[in-house]
Coordinates of C-alpha atoms in Angstrom, one line a residue:
M1 CA 0.0 0.0 0.0
A2 CA 1.3 3.4 -0.9
A3 CA 2.0 5.8 2.0
T4 CA 0.7 9.4 2.2
P5 CA 3.3 12.1 1.7
S6 CA 3.7 14.5 4.6
Q7 CA 1.6 17.5 4.7
P8 CA 3.3 20.6 3.1
T9 CA 4.7 23.2 5.5
S10 CA 3.6 26.8 5.7
R11 CA 7.3 28.0 5.7
T12 CA 8.8 29.5 2.7
R13 CA 12.0 28.2 0.8
S14 CA 14.5 30.8 0.0
W15 CA 14.7 31.2 -3.8
W16 CA 18.3 32.5 -3.6
G17 CA 19.9 31.0 -0.6
W18 CA 19.8 28.0 1.7
G19 CA 16.8 26.6 3.3
W20 CA 14.0 28.5 5.0
T21 CA 13.6 32.3 4.6
D22 CA 12.8 32.6 8.4
A23 CA 16.0 30.8 9.4
H24 CA 18.5 33.3 7.7
P25 CA 20.5 35.6 9.7
D26 CA 19.2 39.1 10.0
D27 CA 21.2 42.3 9.1
A28 CA 22.5 42.5 12.6
E29 CA 23.7 39.1 12.8
C30 CA 25.4 39.3 9.4
T31 CA 27.2 42.6 10.4
A32 CA 28.4 41.0 13.7
M33 CA 29.7 38.0 11.7
G34 CA 31.5 40.2 9.2
A35 CA 33.2 42.1 12.0
L36 CA 35.0 38.9 12.9
L37 CA 36.5 38.6 9.4
P38 CA 38.8 41.1 8.0
G39 CA 38.2 42.8 4.6
T40 CA 34.4 42.5 4.7
L41 CA 31.8 45.0 3.8
G42 CA 30.6 47.7 6.2
R43 CA 26.9 46.6 5.8
P44 CA 25.3 43.6 4.4
L45 CA 24.2 43.4 0.7
P46 CA 20.4 43.5 0.6
V47 CA 18.4 40.4 0.3
P48 CA 17.8 39.9 -3.5
R49 CA 14.3 40.2 -4.9
V50 CA 12.9 38.4 -7.9
R51 CA 11.2 41.5 -9.1
D52 CA 14.5 43.2 -9.6
L53 CA 15.7 40.4 -12.0
A54 CA 15.5 40.9 -15.7
I55 CA 13.5 37.7 -16.5
A56 CA 12.6 37.4 -20.2
R57 CA 9.4 35.9 -21.4
P58 CA 9.7 32.0 -22.2
V59 CA 10.7 31.5 -25.9
V60 CA 8.7 28.2 -26.0
E61 CA 5.2 27.2 -24.9
P62 CA 4.3 23.6 -24.0
P63 CA 1.5 21.9 -25.8
R64 CA -1.9 22.0 -24.3
S65 CA -1.6 18.3 -23.3
L66 CA 1.3 19.2 -21.0
A67 CA 0.3 22.7 -19.9
D68 CA -1.0 21.7 -16.5
L69 CA 2.4 20.3 -15.7
V70 CA 4.4 23.5 -16.5
S71 CA 4.9 26.8 -14.9
D72 CA 6.3 30.0 -16.3
E73 CA 5.9 32.1 -13.0
P74 CA 9.0 34.3 -12.5
R75 CA 9.6 33.3 -8.9
D76 CA 9.3 29.6 -9.8
R77 CA 11.8 30.1 -12.6
A78 CA 14.2 32.1 -10.6
A79 CA 14.2 29.5 -7.8
H80 CA 15.2 26.9 -10.3
A81 CA 18.0 28.9 -12.0
M82 CA 20.7 27.7 -9.7
G83 CA 21.6 25.5 -6.8
K84 CA 22.9 26.5 -3.4
A85 CA 26.7 26.8 -3.7
Y86 CA 28.4 29.9 -2.5
R87 CA 28.9 31.1 -6.2
D88 CA 25.2 30.6 -6.6
V89 CA 24.3 32.7 -3.6
V90 CA 26.7 35.6 -4.7
R91 CA 25.3 35.7 -8.1
A92 CA 21.8 36.0 -6.8
L93 CA 23.0 38.7 -4.4
R94 CA 24.7 40.6 -7.3
G95 CA 21.6 40.2 -9.6
R96 CA 23.5 37.9 -11.9
P97 CA 21.8 34.4 -11.5
G98 CA 22.6 33.2 -15.0
R99 CA 20.4 31.5 -17.5
I100 CA 16.8 31.4 -15.9
P101 CA 14.8 28.5 -17.2
D102 CA 12.1 29.3 -19.5
L103 CA 9.8 26.7 -17.9
V104 CA 9.5 24.6 -14.7
A105 CA 7.7 21.3 -15.1
R106 CA 6.4 19.1 -12.3
P107 CA 5.3 15.7 -13.7
T108 CA 3.2 13.5 -11.4
D109 CA 4.2 10.1 -13.0
E110 CA 6.5 8.5 -15.4
R111 CA 4.3 9.0 -18.4
G112 CA 4.4 12.7 -17.8
V113 CA 8.3 12.5 -17.6
A114 CA 8.5 10.6 -20.8
D115 CA 6.1 13.1 -22.6
L116 CA 8.1 16.1 -21.4
L117 CA 11.3 14.5 -22.6
D118 CA 9.8 13.8 -26.1
W119 CA 8.4 17.3 -26.4
A120 CA 11.8 18.8 -25.3
G121 CA 13.7 16.6 -27.8
D122 CA 11.5 17.8 -30.7
H123 CA 11.9 21.5 -29.8
R124 CA 15.7 21.7 -28.8
V125 CA 14.7 22.3 -25.2
A126 CA 17.4 21.5 -22.6
V127 CA 16.1 19.5 -19.6
V128 CA 17.7 20.0 -16.2
P129 CA 16.4 17.4 -13.7
Y130 CA 15.7 18.9 -10.3
G131 CA 15.1 17.3 -6.9
G132 CA 15.4 19.7 -3.8
G133 CA 17.8 22.1 -5.7
S134 CA 20.4 21.7 -3.0
S135 CA 23.4 21.1 -5.4
V136 CA 26.5 22.9 -4.5
V137 CA 28.5 22.0 -7.8
G138 CA 26.5 23.7 -10.5
G139 CA 24.4 20.5 -11.1
V140 CA 21.1 22.0 -11.6
E141 CA 21.7 25.1 -13.8
Y142 CA 22.1 25.5 -17.6
R143 CA 25.2 27.0 -19.0
G144 CA 25.7 27.9 -22.6
D145 CA 23.6 28.8 -25.5
A146 CA 23.4 25.6 -27.6
H147 CA 19.6 25.0 -27.0
R148 CA 16.6 27.0 -27.9
A149 CA 15.2 27.1 -24.4
V150 CA 15.7 25.5 -21.0
M151 CA 13.2 23.5 -18.8
S152 CA 13.8 22.6 -15.2
L153 CA 12.3 19.2 -14.5
D154 CA 11.1 19.3 -10.8
L155 CA 10.3 15.8 -9.6
T156 CA 9.0 16.7 -6.3
A157 CA 5.4 16.1 -7.3
M158 CA 6.4 12.5 -7.4
G159 CA 6.9 12.2 -3.6
R160 CA 5.3 8.9 -2.4
V161 CA 6.4 5.6 -0.9
L162 CA 4.7 3.3 -3.1
E163 CA 5.2 0.0 -1.5
V164 CA 6.9 -1.5 1.8
D165 CA 8.2 -4.9 2.0
T166 CA 8.4 -5.5 5.7
V167 CA 9.8 -9.0 5.3
G168 CA 12.8 -8.0 3.1
R169 CA 12.9 -4.6 4.8
A170 CA 12.8 -2.5 1.7
A171 CA 10.6 0.0 0.0
R172 CA 9.7 1.3 -3.4
I173 CA 9.9 5.0 -3.3
Q174 CA 9.4 7.8 -5.9
A175 CA 12.4 9.8 -6.8
G176 CA 11.0 13.3 -5.9
T177 CA 10.4 12.3 -2.2
L178 CA 12.1 14.8 0.1
G179 CA 14.1 13.4 3.0
P180 CA 11.6 14.4 5.9
S181 CA 8.7 13.1 3.9
L182 CA 10.4 9.8 3.1
E183 CA 11.1 9.2 6.8
D184 CA 7.6 10.2 7.8
Q185 CA 6.1 7.8 5.5
L186 CA 8.3 4.9 6.7
R187 CA 7.7 5.6 10.4
P188 CA 4.3 3.8 10.7
H189 CA 6.3 0.6 9.6
D190 CA 8.9 1.3 12.3
L191 CA 11.5 1.2 9.4
T192 CA 14.0 3.8 8.3
L193 CA 16.3 4.5 5.4
R194 CA 18.6 6.3 7.7
H195 CA 20.3 8.3 5.1
F196 CA 20.9 11.8 6.5
P197 CA 23.0 14.1 4.3
Q198 CA 23.5 17.7 5.6
S199 CA 20.9 18.6 2.9
F200 CA 18.3 16.0 4.2
E201 CA 15.6 18.6 4.7
F202 CA 16.0 19.9 1.2
S203 CA 16.9 17.1 -1.0
T204 CA 15.2 14.1 -2.6
L205 CA 15.8 10.3 -2.9
G206 CA 16.3 10.9 -6.7
G207 CA 18.9 13.6 -6.1
W208 CA 20.8 11.3 -3.7
L209 CA 20.8 8.6 -6.3
A210 CA 21.8 10.9 -9.2
T211 CA 24.8 12.3 -7.3
R212 CA 25.9 9.2 -5.2
A213 CA 25.1 11.3 -2.0
G214 CA 26.9 10.6 1.2
G215 CA 24.8 10.3 4.4
H216 CA 25.4 10.6 8.2
Y217 CA 27.0 7.2 8.6
A218 CA 30.7 7.9 8.9
T219 CA 31.8 4.3 8.4
G220 CA 30.3 1.4 6.6
R221 CA 27.2 2.4 4.4
T222 CA 28.6 6.0 3.8
H223 CA 26.9 6.4 0.4
I224 CA 23.3 6.0 -0.9
D225 CA 24.7 3.4 -3.4
D226 CA 24.8 0.9 -0.5
F227 CA 21.0 1.0 0.0
V228 CA 20.0 0.5 -3.6
Q229 CA 18.1 -2.7 -4.8
S230 CA 16.9 -1.5 -8.2
M231 CA 16.0 1.7 -10.0
R232 CA 13.6 2.9 -12.8
V233 CA 15.1 5.6 -15.0
V234 CA 13.2 7.3 -18.0
T235 CA 15.5 8.1 -20.9
P236 CA 14.9 9.6 -24.4
A237 CA 15.6 6.0 -25.7
G238 CA 13.2 4.2 -23.4
T239 CA 12.8 3.3 -19.7
S240 CA 15.2 1.2 -17.8
S241 CA 13.9 -1.0 -15.1
S242 CA 16.4 -3.2 -13.3
W243 CA 15.5 -6.3 -11.2
R244 CA 15.1 -6.0 -7.5
L245 CA 17.8 -8.3 -6.1
P246 CA 19.7 -8.6 -2.9
A247 CA 22.9 -9.0 -5.1
S248 CA 24.0 -10.1 -8.5
G249 CA 27.2 -10.9 -10.4
A250 CA 25.5 -10.7 -13.8
G251 CA 27.9 -8.5 -15.7
P252 CA 28.2 -4.7 -15.2
S253 CA 25.3 -3.4 -13.0
P254 CA 22.6 -1.4 -14.8
D255 CA 22.1 0.6 -11.6
R256 CA 25.7 1.6 -11.4
L257 CA 25.3 3.2 -14.9
F258 CA 22.7 5.6 -13.6
L259 CA 23.9 6.2 -10.0
G260 CA 25.9 9.3 -10.1
S261 CA 24.8 10.1 -13.6
E262 CA 23.5 13.5 -12.5
G263 CA 20.6 13.5 -14.8
A264 CA 22.8 13.4 -18.0
L265 CA 21.7 9.9 -19.0
G266 CA 18.1 9.7 -17.7
V267 CA 15.7 10.8 -15.1
I268 CA 15.5 8.6 -12.2
T269 CA 11.8 8.0 -11.3
E270 CA 11.7 5.5 -8.5
A271 CA 14.0 3.0 -6.7
W272 CA 13.7 0.0 -4.4
V273 CA 15.8 0.9 -1.4
R274 CA 17.0 -1.3 1.7
L275 CA 15.6 -0.2 5.1
Q276 CA 16.5 -1.0 8.6
E277 CA 14.7 -1.0 11.9
R278 CA 14.7 2.3 13.7
P279 CA 17.6 2.6 16.3
R280 CA 16.5 2.3 19.9
H281 CA 19.9 2.4 21.5
K282 CA 22.2 5.5 20.9
A283 CA 25.3 6.8 22.6
S284 CA 27.9 9.5 21.6
A285 CA 30.9 11.1 23.1
A286 CA 33.5 13.6 22.2
V287 CA 37.3 13.2 22.6
A288 CA 39.7 16.1 22.6
F289 CA 43.3 15.9 21.1
T290 CA 46.1 18.4 21.5
D291 CA 47.8 17.2 18.5
F292 CA 45.9 16.8 15.1
H293 CA 48.2 14.1 13.9
D294 CA 47.5 12.0 16.9
A295 CA 43.9 12.5 16.3
L296 CA 44.4 11.3 12.7
R297 CA 46.0 8.1 13.9
A298 CA 43.3 7.6 16.4
V299 CA 40.6 7.8 13.7
R300 CA 42.5 5.5 11.4
A301 CA 42.7 3.0 14.2
L302 CA 38.9 3.2 14.7
A303 CA 38.2 2.9 11.0
Q304 CA 40.4 -0.3 10.8
S305 CA 38.7 -1.8 13.9
D306 CA 35.5 -3.9 13.9
L307 CA 33.6 -1.2 15.9
S308 CA 31.9 0.6 13.0
P309 CA 30.8 3.8 14.7
A310 CA 27.9 5.5 13.0
N311 CA 29.6 8.8 13.6
C312 CA 33.3 9.3 13.5
R313 CA 34.0 12.9 12.6
L314 CA 37.2 14.6 13.4
L315 CA 37.3 18.4 13.6
D316 CA 40.6 20.2 13.5
A317 CA 41.2 23.1 16.0
G318 CA 39.7 25.7 13.8
E319 CA 36.6 23.6 12.9
A320 CA 36.1 22.8 16.6
A321 CA 36.2 26.4 17.5
L322 CA 33.9 27.5 14.6
S323 CA 31.3 24.9 15.8
G324 CA 31.7 25.6 19.4
S325 CA 32.9 22.2 20.2
A326 CA 36.1 23.5 21.8
Q327 CA 37.7 26.8 22.2
D328 CA 41.1 25.9 23.7
G329 CA 42.9 24.9 20.5
S330 CA 42.0 21.3 20.7
A331 CA 40.9 19.0 17.8
V332 CA 37.7 17.2 18.6
L333 CA 36.6 13.7 17.6
V334 CA 32.8 13.2 17.7
L335 CA 31.9 9.6 18.1
G336 CA 28.4 8.1 17.9
F337 CA 27.0 4.5 18.0
E338 CA 23.4 3.3 17.4
S339 CA 21.5 -0.1 17.3
A340 CA 18.0 -1.3 16.9
D341 CA 18.4 -4.5 19.2
E342 CA 21.4 -4.1 21.5
P343 CA 22.9 -1.5 23.9
V344 CA 26.0 0.2 22.4
A345 CA 27.5 1.7 25.5
S346 CA 30.3 -1.0 25.5
R347 CA 31.2 -0.3 21.9
L348 CA 31.4 3.5 22.6
E349 CA 33.5 2.6 25.7
R350 CA 36.0 0.6 23.5
A351 CA 36.1 3.3 20.9
V352 CA 36.8 6.0 23.5
G353 CA 39.6 3.7 25.0
L354 CA 41.2 3.4 21.5
A355 CA 41.1 7.1 21.1
R356 CA 42.6 7.7 24.5
S357 CA 45.4 5.4 23.7
H358 CA 46.4 7.7 21.0
G359 CA 46.3 10.8 23.3
G360 CA 42.6 11.7 23.4
R361 CA 41.1 13.4 26.4
Y362 CA 37.6 12.2 27.3
G363 CA 34.8 14.3 28.9
G364 CA 31.9 11.8 29.2
A365 CA 29.1 10.1 27.1
T366 CA 25.6 11.0 26.4
G367 CA 22.7 8.9 25.0
R368 CA 20.0 6.5 25.7
D369 CA 22.5 3.9 27.0
G370 CA 23.7 5.6 30.2
A371 CA 22.5 9.2 29.6
A372 CA 25.1 11.8 30.3
A373 CA 27.7 9.8 32.1
G374 CA 30.7 11.6 33.2
A375 CA 31.4 15.4 32.7
P376 CA 29.1 17.5 30.8
S377 CA 31.8 18.7 28.4
G378 CA 31.4 15.7 26.1
D379 CA 27.6 16.2 26.0
A380 CA 28.1 19.9 25.2
A381 CA 30.7 19.2 22.5
V382 CA 28.6 16.8 20.6
A383 CA 25.4 19.0 20.9
A384 CA 27.5 22.1 19.7
W385 CA 28.7 20.1 16.7
R386 CA 25.2 18.9 15.7
S387 CA 23.9 22.5 16.0
A388 CA 26.6 24.0 13.9
F389 CA 26.4 21.2 11.3
L390 CA 22.7 22.3 10.5
R391 CA 23.2 26.0 10.9
M392 CA 26.4 26.4 9.0
P393 CA 24.8 26.8 5.4
Y394 CA 22.7 29.7 6.7
L395 CA 25.8 31.4 8.3
R396 CA 27.7 31.0 5.1
D397 CA 24.8 32.9 3.2
G398 CA 25.1 35.7 5.9
L399 CA 28.8 35.9 5.4
A400 CA 28.2 36.1 1.7
R401 CA 26.0 39.2 2.2
M402 CA 29.0 40.7 4.0
G403 CA 31.1 40.2 0.7
A404 CA 33.2 37.5 2.4
V405 CA 34.2 34.2 0.7
A406 CA 32.6 31.4 2.8
E407 CA 32.5 28.0 1.1
T408 CA 33.4 24.3 1.6
F409 CA 34.7 21.4 -0.7
E410 CA 35.6 17.9 0.1
T411 CA 37.6 15.0 -1.2
A412 CA 39.0 11.5 -0.3
A413 CA 42.3 9.9 -0.3
T414 CA 44.2 7.0 1.0
W415 CA 45.6 7.3 4.6
D416 CA 49.3 7.5 3.4
R417 CA 48.3 10.8 1.6
I418 CA 46.0 12.4 4.1
P419 CA 48.4 14.3 6.4
A420 CA 50.3 16.0 3.6
L421 CA 47.1 16.6 1.5
I422 CA 45.4 18.5 4.4
E423 CA 48.5 20.6 5.0
E424 CA 49.1 21.5 1.3
V425 CA 45.5 22.5 0.8
R426 CA 45.7 24.8 3.9
T427 CA 48.9 26.3 2.7
G428 CA 48.0 26.6 -0.9
I429 CA 44.6 28.2 -0.4
G430 CA 45.9 30.5 2.3
E431 CA 48.8 31.8 0.2
A432 CA 46.5 32.3 -2.8
A433 CA 43.8 34.2 -0.7
L434 CA 46.5 36.5 0.9
K435 CA 47.9 37.2 -2.6
A436 CA 44.5 38.0 -4.1
T437 CA 42.9 40.1 -1.2
G438 CA 45.8 41.2 1.1
Y439 CA 44.1 39.5 4.0
P440 CA 44.8 36.1 5.6
A441 CA 42.3 33.3 5.0
T442 CA 41.0 30.8 7.5
V443 CA 41.1 27.1 6.1
N444 CA 39.6 24.5 8.4
C445 CA 39.3 20.8 8.0
R446 CA 37.2 17.9 9.3
L447 CA 37.1 14.3 8.4
T448 CA 33.4 13.5 7.5
H449 CA 33.8 9.9 6.4
V450 CA 36.5 7.3 7.3
Y451 CA 37.4 3.9 5.8
P452 CA 40.0 1.2 6.6
D453 CA 42.1 2.4 3.7
G454 CA 41.6 6.3 3.8
A455 CA 39.3 9.2 4.7
A456 CA 37.2 12.0 3.4
P457 CA 38.6 15.5 4.4
Y458 CA 36.1 18.4 4.2
F459 CA 37.4 21.9 4.1
T460 CA 35.9 25.1 5.1
V461 CA 37.4 28.3 3.6
L462 CA 36.6 31.7 5.2
A463 CA 38.3 34.8 3.4
A464 CA 37.9 38.3 2.4
G465 CA 36.1 38.9 -0.9
R466 CA 36.6 41.3 -3.8
A467 CA 33.6 43.4 -4.0
G468 CA 31.6 42.6 -7.3
D469 CA 34.2 39.8 -8.1
E470 CA 33.5 37.2 -5.5
V471 CA 32.7 34.4 -7.9
A472 CA 35.9 34.8 -9.8
L473 CA 38.0 34.9 -6.6
W474 CA 36.4 31.6 -5.3
D475 CA 36.9 30.1 -8.7
D476 CA 40.6 30.9 -8.5
L477 CA 40.9 29.5 -5.0
K478 CA 39.0 26.4 -5.9
A479 CA 41.3 25.9 -8.9
V480 CA 44.3 26.0 -6.5
A481 CA 42.6 23.4 -4.4
G482 CA 42.0 21.2 -7.5
E483 CA 45.6 21.3 -8.3
V484 CA 46.6 20.1 -5.0
L485 CA 44.0 17.3 -5.0
H486 CA 45.3 16.2 -8.5
R487 CA 48.9 16.1 -7.2
H488 CA 47.9 13.9 -4.3
R489 CA 45.6 11.7 -6.5
A490 CA 42.6 12.7 -4.2
T491 CA 39.2 12.6 -5.8
I492 CA 37.7 15.8 -7.1
T493 CA 34.6 14.9 -4.8
H494 CA 33.7 12.3 -2.3
H495 CA 30.0 13.1 -2.0
H496 CA 29.1 16.6 -3.6
A497 CA 29.1 15.3 -7.1
V498 CA 30.6 16.6 -10.3
G499 CA 28.1 18.9 -11.7
R500 CA 29.6 21.7 -13.8
D501 CA 31.9 23.2 -11.2
H502 CA 33.9 20.0 -10.9
R503 CA 34.1 19.0 -14.5
P504 CA 37.9 20.0 -15.1
G505 CA 38.9 17.8 -12.2
Y506 CA 36.6 14.9 -13.1
D507 CA 37.9 15.0 -16.8
R508 CA 41.4 14.5 -15.4
Q509 CA 40.6 11.9 -12.9
R510 CA 38.7 9.4 -15.0
P511 CA 40.5 7.1 -17.3
E512 CA 40.0 7.9 -21.0
P513 CA 38.6 4.5 -22.1
F514 CA 35.9 5.1 -19.4
A515 CA 35.3 8.6 -20.9
L516 CA 34.8 7.0 -24.4
A517 CA 32.3 4.5 -22.9
L518 CA 30.4 7.3 -21.0
R519 CA 30.2 9.4 -24.3
A520 CA 28.9 6.3 -26.1
A521 CA 26.2 5.8 -23.4
K522 CA 25.3 9.5 -23.5
G523 CA 24.9 9.3 -27.3
A524 CA 22.7 6.1 -27.1
L525 CA 20.4 7.2 -24.3
D526 CA 20.2 10.9 -25.1
P527 CA 20.8 11.2 -28.9
R528 CA 19.6 14.7 -29.1
G529 CA 21.6 15.9 -26.2
I530 CA 18.8 17.5 -24.1
L531 CA 19.6 16.1 -20.6
N532 CA 21.5 18.3 -18.3
P533 CA 24.0 19.4 -20.9
G534 CA 27.6 20.0 -19.7
V535 CA 27.4 17.5 -16.8
L536 CA 29.9 14.6 -16.8
V537 CA 30.4 14.7 -20.7
D538 CA 29.9 16.9 -23.6

């Protein structure tokens, strides 16, 4: 039986920035943040208004048979013009949002998706698949002029859990289902997907699949790939529907072709995904380290153990201070364990002991298995990290209004390269920012996901901007970072996807025979080149 989607909220999504409009920092908070960073503006840039944009009339009209699925309302179009990266926010603040789509389509079923693709192909209309719009790599915008018009294909009207298999613990879910609605529809079955990226509130299952999103699990099932049983994908060449299987060794996987394809090969419409029982036992702790390299060794030991913590995030001293987890120059390791059927306190105790054997200082645990044991500092540090994790994108937008550069990027590399990689990124971006602006930059690092053979460093960059030229400055700093990643053979992205912003790094990273095969797949599945042009391949 299909579940009923969550009721829509009365809150308003920001068309230009992250999340909810009522959660954005006000002018006073923006000014206070700007005062902490040298080289910022004296007052915040005004919140951009749609009515101030030069939005041309659409150059195409859908046929009458599709008209009910399509909007040409200016705010709707502006909200679908870009994602939510720093460069997107700044372009909106400066009134330069780029190519605004002519139309926004919201199909309600697969037939609607196929009909829209057929019409777009016949009229040279580029189609940009759109889930929650949380892309931070230029994944949901159109760049260029090779197409007559642009249509944003918003899948959120396809937001239902269609079927739940409680025996095999799996569900068939439409691709446009937003994270909170997905979990709400699974809750009556006492099951959960338990995939919580930072964008969870504003992203969809289809978006996670199309970008191979990383979730909250820091070890084990770190990516959405690990939860997929089968997928349905509508392409201009037909609909791909893979078998629902627990595993298969039958040649290359059809699901692997579309996972991470970012809407360039087809439109993901639904998937069977693996579920689990909701956790009833949880415990967490924070461990502080004076020496960051000792902390790295502790995290590596944890990742190579059999403990499998759900959370194992290491914050360097700057990131710990920024989140409020520590203010004494310490690095902080945030640990968390969860289980549906057994207490986890003993696993947390073993993990803390391992961290202490590498120089960590422990302040106490918190959770359902022994609630608030020990000193309150551990509880406070974990709570501070969680709060900052969710609040940070809003603060980034506030700093952007002050003319600052405030952005993040992530990567992954093997353990033998991690220490030098982190140091060289810090040094390279710091030197480039100082040369470009005359002011020092802050470059912080945390490990978001860890593996027995490597880790995923996630960098936060805070720097003075160049008034009116912030996007070019960030692009220059990101290019410096890309060169460092390439030298260390670190991936251009661990979980943010490729989009358009990471294309140069992706083109250098992938083997050329694979690029040939990918271009051939693009040509076969999208022969008229309408699907998300410029993403992955040309």
